[in-house]
Short mmCIF file of C-alpha atoms and ligand atoms in Angstrom, two decimals:
data_model
loop_
_atom_site.label_atom_id
_atom_site.label_comp_id
_atom_site.label_asym_id
_atom_site.label_seq_id
_atom_site.Cartn_x
_atom_site.Cartn_y
_atom_site.Cartn_z
CA UNK A 1 23.14 120.70 99.78
CA UNK A 2 25.13 122.83 101.56
CA UNK A 3 28.38 123.30 99.28
CA UNK A 4 31.54 121.00 101.10
CA UNK A 5 34.78 122.17 101.43
CA UNK A 6 37.49 119.99 103.03
CA UNK A 7 40.54 120.85 105.06
CA UNK A 8 43.80 118.28 105.18
CA UNK A 9 46.42 118.47 107.88
CA UNK A 10 49.29 117.62 106.56
CA UNK A 11 51.85 119.81 108.00
CA UNK A 12 53.16 117.62 111.15
CA UNK A 13 56.56 116.47 110.92
CA UNK A 14 55.56 113.22 110.92
CA UNK A 15 58.42 112.27 113.10
CA UNK A 16 57.73 109.07 113.95
CA UNK A 17 57.92 108.14 110.25
CA UNK A 18 61.50 108.57 110.46
CA UNK A 19 61.16 109.84 106.80
CA UNK A 20 62.94 112.91 104.80
CA UNK A 21 59.40 112.23 102.47
CA UNK A 22 56.39 113.91 103.92
CA UNK A 23 54.43 111.36 106.09
CA UNK A 24 51.16 112.47 103.43
CA UNK A 25 53.50 111.55 100.10
CA UNK A 26 54.21 107.96 101.60
CA UNK A 27 52.81 106.11 98.92
CA UNK A 28 49.80 103.49 99.10
CA UNK A 29 48.49 101.00 96.34
CA UNK A 30 49.98 103.26 93.91
CA UNK A 31 49.52 106.99 95.31
CA UNK A 32 50.18 109.20 98.33
CA UNK A 33 48.34 109.00 100.96
CA UNK A 34 47.24 112.40 100.44
CA UNK A 35 45.79 111.42 97.29
CA UNK A 36 43.40 108.64 98.38
CA UNK A 37 41.99 111.41 101.35
CA UNK A 38 41.38 113.53 98.82
CA UNK A 39 39.49 110.81 96.44
CA UNK A 40 37.51 109.89 99.97
CA UNK A 41 36.48 114.16 100.30
CA UNK A 42 35.58 113.98 96.27
CA UNK A 43 33.24 111.02 97.55
CA UNK A 44 31.68 112.92 99.89
CA UNK A 45 30.78 115.65 97.51
CA UNK A 46 33.80 118.39 98.86
CA UNK A 47 33.99 120.49 96.21
CA UNK A 48 37.30 122.71 97.72
CA UNK A 49 39.67 121.35 99.06
CA UNK A 50 42.25 123.06 101.50
CA UNK A 51 45.85 120.71 102.28
CA UNK A 52 47.74 122.40 104.83
CA UNK A 53 51.20 121.81 104.65
CA UNK A 54 54.95 122.14 105.88
CA UNK A 55 56.79 125.00 103.94
CA UNK A 56 59.08 122.94 103.18
CA UNK A 57 56.93 120.40 101.53
CA UNK A 58 56.23 122.10 97.80
CA UNK A 59 56.00 118.14 96.60
CA UNK A 60 52.46 117.95 99.12
CA UNK A 61 51.57 121.58 97.43
CA UNK A 62 52.38 120.42 93.99
CA UNK A 63 50.53 117.03 94.04
CA UNK A 64 47.62 118.95 95.21
CA UNK A 65 47.26 121.14 93.02
CA UNK A 66 47.64 117.80 90.70
CA UNK A 67 44.39 117.13 92.04
CA UNK A 68 42.70 119.92 92.09
CA UNK A 69 43.45 120.87 95.78
CA UNK A 70 44.76 124.25 96.96
CA UNK A 71 47.26 124.51 99.71
CA UNK A 72 48.68 126.62 102.51
CA UNK A 73 50.80 126.51 104.68
CA UNK A 74 51.26 126.45 108.76
CA UNK A 75 54.60 127.85 109.63
CA UNK A 76 55.38 127.16 112.29
CA UNK A 77 53.55 123.77 113.43
CA UNK A 78 51.62 124.41 116.48
CA UNK A 79 49.13 121.65 116.58
CA UNK A 80 46.21 120.37 114.32
CA UNK A 81 43.88 123.23 115.62
CA UNK A 82 46.02 125.96 114.48
CA UNK A 83 46.68 124.39 111.58
CA UNK A 84 43.31 124.15 110.64
CA UNK A 85 42.84 127.77 111.56
CA UNK A 86 45.33 128.26 108.90
CA UNK A 87 42.89 127.80 106.13
CA UNK A 88 40.83 130.52 107.04
CA UNK A 89 42.17 133.07 104.61
CA UNK A 90 41.63 130.57 101.91
CA UNK A 91 38.07 130.10 102.32
CA UNK A 92 37.39 133.63 103.51
CA UNK A 93 34.35 133.55 100.73
CA UNK A 94 33.12 130.19 101.53
CA UNK A 95 30.12 129.14 103.88
CA UNK A 96 29.40 126.20 103.55
CA UNK A 97 29.70 123.07 105.74
CA UNK A 98 33.68 121.91 106.74
CA UNK A 99 35.61 119.21 107.45
CA UNK A 100 38.78 119.29 108.97
CA UNK A 101 40.27 115.48 108.05
CA UNK A 102 43.30 114.69 109.28
CA UNK A 103 45.93 114.37 106.91
CA UNK A 104 47.63 110.24 107.77
CA UNK A 105 43.76 108.16 107.48
CA UNK A 106 44.36 106.79 103.95
CA UNK A 107 41.53 104.16 104.60
CA UNK A 108 38.89 106.59 104.97
CA UNK A 109 36.11 106.16 102.04
CA UNK A 110 33.84 108.43 101.12
CA UNK A 111 30.40 106.66 102.06
CA UNK A 112 32.01 107.20 106.24
CA UNK A 113 32.85 111.86 105.17
CA UNK A 114 29.34 111.77 103.88
CA UNK A 115 27.93 110.18 106.53
CA UNK A 116 29.56 112.85 109.55
CA UNK A 117 28.37 115.47 106.72
CA UNK A 118 24.80 114.48 107.36
CA UNK A 119 25.68 113.52 111.44
CA UNK A 120 26.11 117.87 111.27
CA UNK A 121 22.87 118.60 110.30
CA UNK A 122 21.09 118.28 113.38
CA UNK A 123 23.99 120.18 116.29
CA UNK A 124 25.75 122.07 113.35
CA UNK A 125 28.84 119.64 114.94
CA UNK A 126 29.53 116.51 114.43
CA UNK A 127 33.50 114.03 115.33
CA UNK A 128 33.80 110.84 113.73
CA UNK A 129 35.30 108.54 116.29
CA UNK A 130 35.53 104.90 116.34
CA UNK A 131 36.86 101.55 118.59
CA UNK A 132 40.56 100.89 117.99
CA UNK A 133 41.38 97.55 119.29
CA UNK A 134 44.50 99.57 121.60
CA UNK A 135 43.20 102.67 122.09
CA UNK A 136 47.40 103.69 122.08
CA UNK A 137 48.20 107.39 122.17
CA UNK A 138 44.63 108.30 120.02
CA UNK A 139 41.84 110.70 122.29
CA UNK A 140 39.04 109.78 123.95
CA UNK A 141 35.83 110.44 123.48
CA UNK A 142 33.93 111.40 126.16
CA UNK A 143 30.17 111.46 125.84
CA UNK A 144 27.49 112.19 127.92
CA UNK A 145 24.25 110.14 128.43
CA UNK A 146 22.30 111.26 125.82
CA UNK A 147 25.25 109.93 123.79
CA UNK A 148 26.39 113.82 122.45
CA UNK A 149 30.38 114.57 123.08
CA UNK A 150 31.17 116.14 126.36
CA UNK A 151 35.00 116.99 125.00
CA UNK A 152 37.98 114.76 123.67
CA UNK A 153 40.66 114.31 125.86
CA UNK A 154 44.53 113.77 124.49
CA UNK A 155 45.87 110.91 125.86
CA UNK A 156 48.92 113.05 126.96
CA UNK A 157 46.28 115.24 128.73
CA UNK A 158 44.32 112.25 130.45
CA UNK A 159 43.54 110.87 133.44
CA UNK A 160 43.59 106.88 134.58
CA UNK A 161 39.63 106.76 133.96
CA UNK A 162 39.79 108.63 131.14
CA UNK A 163 41.90 106.62 129.42
CA UNK A 164 40.00 103.44 129.81
CA UNK A 165 36.91 105.15 127.73
CA UNK A 166 37.75 102.72 124.06
CA UNK A 167 36.09 105.46 122.18
CA UNK A 168 38.41 107.34 120.61
CA UNK A 169 38.70 110.58 117.97
CA UNK A 170 39.42 109.98 114.38
CA UNK A 171 40.41 112.72 113.55
CA UNK A 172 37.72 114.39 111.19
CA UNK A 173 35.69 117.63 113.00
CA UNK A 174 32.09 119.37 110.35
CA UNK A 175 30.66 122.69 111.03
CA UNK A 176 29.03 125.12 108.62
CA UNK A 177 32.50 126.47 108.35
CA UNK A 178 32.25 130.56 109.96
CA UNK A 179 31.38 128.97 112.98
CA UNK A 180 34.97 126.84 113.28
CA UNK A 181 36.43 129.42 112.22
CA UNK A 182 35.27 131.14 114.82
CA UNK A 183 35.86 128.71 117.03
CA UNK A 184 39.01 127.59 116.30
CA UNK A 185 40.24 131.66 116.40
CA UNK A 186 39.62 130.90 120.75
CA UNK A 187 41.64 127.60 121.27
CA UNK A 188 44.52 127.71 123.32
CA UNK A 189 47.77 126.49 124.48
CA UNK A 190 47.68 125.10 127.84
CA UNK A 191 47.75 121.93 127.79
CA UNK A 192 50.57 118.90 127.69
CA UNK A 193 51.90 119.35 124.74
CA UNK A 194 51.67 122.97 124.37
CA UNK A 195 49.46 122.74 120.98
CA UNK A 196 46.10 124.28 120.18
CA UNK A 197 44.32 121.60 119.47
CA UNK A 198 41.43 120.44 117.51
CA UNK A 199 39.94 118.42 119.63
CA UNK A 200 39.44 121.60 121.72
CA UNK A 201 36.91 123.12 119.25
CA UNK A 202 33.91 120.88 120.41
CA UNK A 203 34.06 122.70 124.31
CA UNK A 204 34.39 125.44 122.48
CA UNK A 205 31.60 125.32 120.14
CA UNK A 206 29.48 124.14 123.78
CA UNK A 207 29.77 126.70 125.86
CA UNK A 208 27.70 128.90 122.82
CA UNK A 209 25.54 126.32 123.24
CA UNK A 210 26.20 124.58 119.72
CA UNK A 211 26.24 120.50 120.80
CA UNK A 212 28.23 117.91 118.85
CA UNK A 213 28.02 114.84 117.43
CA UNK A 214 29.57 111.72 117.62
CA UNK A 215 29.60 109.29 114.56
CA UNK A 216 31.18 105.89 115.11
CA UNK A 217 32.97 104.35 111.86
CA UNK A 218 34.55 101.81 111.60
CA UNK A 219 37.77 100.42 112.91
CA UNK A 220 39.58 99.81 110.28
CA UNK A 221 38.88 102.99 108.11
CA UNK A 222 39.81 105.63 110.72
CA UNK A 223 42.79 104.62 111.92
CA UNK A 224 45.62 106.87 112.11
CA UNK A 225 48.88 106.40 110.31
CA UNK A 226 52.16 107.31 112.58
CA UNK A 227 55.10 104.96 112.08
CA UNK A 228 56.69 102.37 108.77
CA UNK A 229 54.89 100.07 110.53
CA UNK A 230 51.61 101.13 110.49
CA UNK A 231 51.91 102.33 106.88
CA UNK A 232 52.55 98.50 106.10
CA UNK A 233 50.10 97.41 108.17
CA UNK A 234 47.15 99.98 106.44
CA UNK A 235 49.16 98.61 102.80
CA UNK A 236 47.95 95.70 104.01
CA UNK A 237 43.87 96.17 104.49
CA UNK A 238 43.73 98.40 101.01
CA UNK A 239 45.52 95.43 99.64
CA UNK A 240 42.79 93.39 101.13
CA UNK A 241 39.95 96.09 99.74
CA UNK A 242 41.33 96.15 95.99
CA UNK A 243 41.61 92.50 95.91
CA UNK A 244 37.94 91.74 97.11
CA UNK A 245 36.89 94.40 94.82
CA UNK A 246 38.46 92.56 91.99
CA UNK A 247 37.44 89.04 92.93
CA UNK A 248 33.98 90.62 93.10
CA UNK A 249 33.84 92.36 89.88
CA UNK A 250 34.93 89.08 88.04
CA UNK A 251 38.29 88.82 88.15
CA UNK A 252 39.83 85.54 88.81
CA UNK A 253 43.35 85.13 91.09
CA UNK A 254 45.18 82.40 91.89
CA UNK A 255 46.14 83.22 95.03
CA UNK A 256 45.11 86.75 95.47
CA UNK A 257 47.06 87.37 98.56
CA UNK A 258 50.03 86.97 96.37
CA UNK A 259 48.75 90.52 94.13
CA UNK A 260 49.68 93.44 94.33
CA UNK A 261 46.75 96.07 92.85
CA UNK A 262 47.07 99.71 92.65
CA UNK A 263 43.92 102.32 93.93
CA UNK A 264 43.35 102.33 89.79
CA UNK A 265 44.06 98.83 88.54
CA UNK A 266 41.44 98.26 86.11
CA UNK A 267 40.99 94.22 86.27
CA UNK A 268 37.90 93.28 83.91
CA UNK A 269 35.68 90.31 84.34
CA UNK A 270 37.58 87.18 83.36
CA UNK A 271 40.81 88.07 83.28
CA UNK A 272 42.83 86.02 85.06
CA UNK A 273 45.74 86.63 87.35
CA UNK A 274 48.36 83.80 88.58
CA UNK A 275 50.51 84.43 92.16
CA UNK A 276 52.74 86.67 93.16
CA UNK A 277 51.61 89.45 90.16
CA UNK A 278 52.15 93.34 91.04
CA UNK A 279 50.34 96.26 89.14
CA UNK A 280 51.42 99.52 89.46
CA UNK A 281 49.31 102.40 88.63
CA UNK A 282 48.13 102.92 85.52
CA UNK A 283 47.02 99.53 84.16
CA UNK A 284 43.75 98.15 82.11
CA UNK A 285 43.59 94.19 81.41
CA UNK A 286 40.72 93.75 79.34
CA UNK A 287 38.60 90.44 79.62
CA UNK A 288 40.10 86.71 78.37
CA UNK A 289 43.44 88.03 79.03
CA UNK A 290 46.01 86.30 81.05
CA UNK A 291 48.30 87.53 83.32
CA UNK A 292 50.83 84.85 84.04
CA UNK A 293 52.77 84.59 87.64
CA UNK A 294 55.81 87.09 88.48
CA UNK A 295 55.15 89.53 86.09
CA UNK A 296 55.21 93.42 86.70
CA UNK A 297 52.69 95.97 85.18
CA UNK A 298 53.01 99.67 85.80
CA UNK A 299 51.16 102.02 82.91
CA UNK A 300 49.94 99.45 80.26
CA UNK A 301 46.46 97.69 78.36
CA UNK A 302 46.44 94.75 78.00
CA UNK A 303 43.29 93.62 75.71
CA UNK A 304 41.34 90.38 75.79
CA UNK A 305 42.96 87.50 74.76
CA UNK A 306 46.53 88.39 75.68
CA UNK A 307 48.73 86.35 77.66
CA UNK A 308 51.47 87.73 79.71
CA UNK A 309 53.97 86.51 81.47
CA UNK A 310 55.51 84.16 83.90
CA UNK A 311 58.28 86.73 84.31
CA UNK A 312 57.22 89.58 82.29
CA UNK A 313 57.68 92.99 82.41
CA UNK A 314 55.07 95.96 80.65
CA UNK A 315 56.09 99.55 81.95
CA UNK A 316 53.84 102.94 81.05
CA UNK A 317 52.49 102.97 77.29
CA UNK A 318 52.95 99.60 76.58
CA UNK A 319 49.55 98.90 75.01
CA UNK A 320 49.34 94.72 74.02
CA UNK A 321 46.38 94.63 71.95
CA UNK A 322 43.89 90.87 70.98
CA UNK A 323 45.69 87.80 71.71
CA UNK A 324 48.74 88.81 71.55
CA UNK A 325 51.63 86.95 73.71
CA UNK A 326 53.91 88.81 75.70
CA UNK A 327 56.16 85.57 78.08
CA UNK A 328 59.28 84.99 80.24
CA UNK A 329 61.77 87.76 80.70
CA UNK A 330 60.00 89.70 78.37
CA UNK A 331 60.50 93.85 78.60
CA UNK A 332 58.06 96.08 76.67
CA UNK A 333 57.75 100.03 77.31
CA UNK A 334 56.11 103.18 74.94
CA UNK A 335 55.74 99.89 72.81
CA UNK A 336 52.86 98.86 70.87
CA UNK A 337 52.33 95.24 70.09
CA UNK A 338 49.51 94.84 67.57
CA UNK A 339 46.84 91.69 66.84
CA UNK A 340 48.41 88.44 67.84
CA UNK A 341 52.14 89.54 67.73
CA UNK A 342 54.71 87.50 69.52
CA UNK A 343 57.87 87.83 71.57
CA UNK A 344 57.74 84.96 74.32
CA UNK A 345 61.17 84.82 75.47
CA UNK A 346 64.28 87.29 76.48
CA UNK A 347 63.39 90.68 74.76
CA UNK A 348 63.41 93.98 75.29
CA UNK A 349 60.59 96.42 73.42
CA UNK A 350 60.89 99.63 74.10
CA UNK A 351 60.05 103.19 72.05
CA UNK A 352 58.45 100.05 69.46
CA UNK A 353 55.74 98.67 67.21
CA UNK A 354 55.23 95.71 66.63
CA UNK A 355 52.59 94.80 63.66
CA UNK A 356 50.23 92.26 63.68
CA UNK A 357 51.44 88.61 63.42
CA UNK A 358 54.78 89.41 63.85
CA UNK A 359 57.59 87.45 66.04
CA UNK A 360 60.05 88.84 67.81
CA UNK A 361 62.47 86.10 68.44
CA UNK A 362 64.50 85.10 71.91
CA UNK A 363 67.05 87.66 72.74
CA UNK A 364 65.62 90.63 70.60
CA UNK A 365 66.83 94.15 71.13
CA UNK A 366 64.87 97.67 70.42
CA UNK A 367 68.11 99.58 70.76
CA UNK A 368 66.01 102.80 71.71
CA UNK A 369 68.49 104.50 73.45
CA UNK A 370 71.93 106.51 72.24
CA UNK A 371 72.77 107.66 75.87
CA UNK A 372 70.74 111.48 74.97
CA UNK A 373 67.75 110.19 73.25
CA UNK A 374 65.04 107.55 72.35
CA UNK A 375 64.44 106.31 68.50
CA UNK A 376 61.21 104.31 67.31
CA UNK A 377 61.79 101.17 66.41
CA UNK A 378 58.82 100.20 63.46
CA UNK A 379 58.09 96.06 62.66
CA UNK A 380 55.89 95.80 59.98
CA UNK A 381 52.47 93.35 60.19
CA UNK A 382 54.45 89.54 59.76
CA UNK A 383 58.20 90.05 60.45
CA UNK A 384 60.24 87.43 61.84
CA UNK A 385 62.72 89.26 64.24
CA UNK A 386 65.54 85.86 64.72
CA UNK A 387 66.74 85.01 67.80
CA UNK A 388 69.40 87.62 68.88
CA UNK A 389 68.63 90.20 66.68
CA UNK A 390 69.58 93.74 67.83
CA UNK A 391 67.66 96.05 65.98
CA UNK A 392 69.62 99.98 66.40
CA UNK A 393 66.76 102.88 66.34
CA UNK A 394 65.46 104.94 64.64
CA UNK A 395 65.08 102.04 62.11
CA UNK A 396 62.41 100.05 59.84
CA UNK A 397 61.89 96.46 59.11
CA UNK A 398 58.33 96.31 56.57
CA UNK A 399 55.92 94.23 57.19
CA UNK A 400 56.76 90.80 56.03
CA UNK A 401 60.89 91.17 56.27
CA UNK A 402 62.76 88.51 58.33
CA UNK A 403 65.43 89.47 59.79
CA UNK A 404 68.55 86.60 60.76
CA UNK A 405 69.68 85.76 64.08
CA UNK A 406 72.32 87.33 65.79
CA UNK A 407 72.27 90.31 63.26
CA UNK A 408 72.86 93.92 64.28
CA UNK A 409 69.77 95.87 61.99
CA UNK A 410 71.08 99.54 61.58
CA UNK A 411 69.27 100.15 58.06
CA UNK A 412 65.09 99.31 57.35
CA UNK A 413 64.68 96.82 56.07
CA UNK A 414 62.92 96.46 52.74
CA UNK A 415 58.84 94.21 53.07
CA UNK A 416 59.57 90.74 52.16
CA UNK A 417 63.31 91.25 52.54
CA UNK A 418 65.84 89.33 54.24
CA UNK A 419 68.34 91.45 56.25
CA UNK A 420 71.64 89.21 57.83
CA UNK A 421 74.61 90.81 59.09
CA UNK A 422 76.78 88.06 60.40
CA UNK A 423 79.82 87.18 59.34
CA UNK A 424 79.17 83.12 57.22
CA UNK A 425 80.00 80.87 58.94
CA UNK A 426 83.67 78.77 58.03
CA UNK A 427 83.59 75.45 58.03
CA UNK A 428 87.26 73.50 58.81
CA UNK A 429 87.20 69.98 58.20
CA UNK A 430 89.10 67.85 60.92
CA UNK A 431 89.75 71.02 62.70
CA UNK A 432 88.16 69.57 66.17
CA UNK A 433 90.13 66.44 66.10
CA UNK A 434 93.38 67.72 65.35
CA UNK A 435 93.00 69.85 68.17
CA UNK A 436 92.20 67.74 70.36
CA UNK A 437 95.58 65.60 69.23
CA UNK A 438 96.90 67.92 69.59
CA UNK A 439 96.55 69.71 73.34
CA UNK A 440 96.30 65.91 75.03
CA UNK A 441 99.57 65.56 73.12
CA UNK A 442 101.45 68.53 75.11
CA UNK A 443 99.56 68.31 78.21
CA UNK A 444 101.40 64.44 78.67
CA UNK A 445 105.01 65.92 77.73
CA UNK A 446 104.47 68.14 80.76
CA UNK A 447 103.60 64.97 83.02
C1 LIG B 1 45.39 113.48 116.45
C2 LIG B 1 44.29 113.75 117.49
C3 LIG B 1 43.71 113.00 118.37
C4 LIG B 1 43.05 111.28 117.14
C5 LIG B 1 44.16 110.78 116.64
C6 LIG B 1 44.03 110.02 115.55
C7 LIG B 1 44.37 116.58 118.15
C8 LIG B 1 45.26 117.42 118.77
N1 LIG B 1 44.67 115.00 118.35
O1 LIG B 1 46.42 112.72 117.54
O2 LIG B 1 43.23 113.41 119.37
O3 LIG B 1 42.59 110.52 118.11
O4 LIG B 1 44.67 112.87 115.86
O5 LIG B 1 44.72 109.62 114.23
O6 LIG B 1 44.10 116.82 117.23
N2 LIG B 1 49.42 118.38 111.91
C9 LIG B 1 49.19 119.65 111.17
N3 LIG B 1 49.94 120.50 111.95
C10 LIG B 1 50.26 120.39 113.24
C11 LIG B 1 50.60 119.26 113.98
C12 LIG B 1 49.45 118.03 113.11
O7 LIG B 1 49.12 120.03 110.44
O8 LIG B 1 51.20 121.62 113.84
C13 LIG B 1 48.83 117.18 111.01
C14 LIG B 1 49.33 116.14 110.64
O9 LIG B 1 49.94 116.21 109.65
C15 LIG B 1 48.96 114.67 110.25
C16 LIG B 1 47.10 115.30 111.42
O10 LIG B 1 47.56 116.63 111.26
O11 LIG B 1 47.98 114.54 108.80
C17 LIG B 1 46.81 115.01 113.04
O12 LIG B 1 48.56 115.23 113.49
P1 LIG B 1 48.99 114.24 114.49
O13 LIG B 1 50.38 114.92 114.77
O14 LIG B 1 49.03 112.90 114.13
O15 LIG B 1 48.06 113.80 115.84
P2 LIG B 1 48.19 112.24 116.56
O16 LIG B 1 49.04 113.07 117.52
O17 LIG B 1 48.03 111.16 115.79
CA1 LIG B 2 48.14 110.85 113.89
#
């Protein structure tokens, strides 16, 4: 198989999003749109990826680099064909098959992109087409009688007859790299938008006698994404796909439509998820664990048999070991809660280790932050932290120790010891009755 490279077009201003954020950096299912397109290209066996970005979009460059992709600047943006041509210098030593793809196509799968590569094998050139419910502003794909492409016409340049065509251009082109750059160098901008259109490449190839194959893809997969409303619609599609995948893998969901997943959420078989649970990126839930309603999780691991929620919040670095119980309004960040420990209600565990079988009372706070640095709280196995304790880190509560309710713990507590810091209780016999009698009398005098 010839080596495969990809160009992702992402230098457009994305005007219709009305956002300072580059369009391809808008998040979908826990990662930017660009990440979805890059992942699909990788799945299709693309080894080199070049992202075309605008001068200002450093975030695009950095994010692309974090995924092993190169980037080039297109300045000013003179159209999709011009954008693709901007990648020429970077790919100068590449002579395999090249896929040029719009950046705003996050639902595309590796399978479809692979099929586009295969479609180009016979003629040397292929595009991806689809039939959207509403052809709207998409380029129209005009085929000849043999099913090969005659031309693509942008809506703004199309006659009424051409606009009636329902087959539309998805925004993917495959050709060998040398031919592609030769053709794209010949593009002209004498059209309604005064732009160098990628969609004119097949017409230029035709002049050399190279015909273009048309691969028809699933309409949802390749739909473009230009507005906030379309972004929300795309999120809905991707959520549906992720939920279906999770259910197929054996995760149980009481109300799948209310569960929000990230691209990398890993729910093993026999995980049970209640209604209204949100999974941010980086969550793994092992078999037999249960995530109850209204919980919010990101960057965490939940081991077998643990029960989380309802109303729990697990933040990055939370590791919830086997059979642990994390109850309502408990927040855990960058902490390991070891086997069988319990924090059943209203607690904050940040930068902490909670030993096996320890019990964290309601209202316990690991005071991990002094306004400058974060500090660690160590709670030993089998320790019991009474309600409303403030554990001022750095601090260690050794195995089996007990902390009295309401204590503010600033010193380490030895194994099996009791630490209490609250003032001793004082009792004044009859005080309340006398107090009430006096108050009643005063009120009576005032009338
Ligand atoms: C484009 C296609 C259209 C197709 C549609 C599918 C062209 C001329 N038109 O239209 O046939 O039906 O996609 O969604 O190709 N970009 C650049 N530099 C530029 C212009 C655009 O990098 O100078 C990038 C954008 O960031 C975007 C992609 O190219 O990711 C497509 O651009 P966009 O303006 O969305 O094209 P459409 O008008 O949707
Ligand atoms: Ca578009």
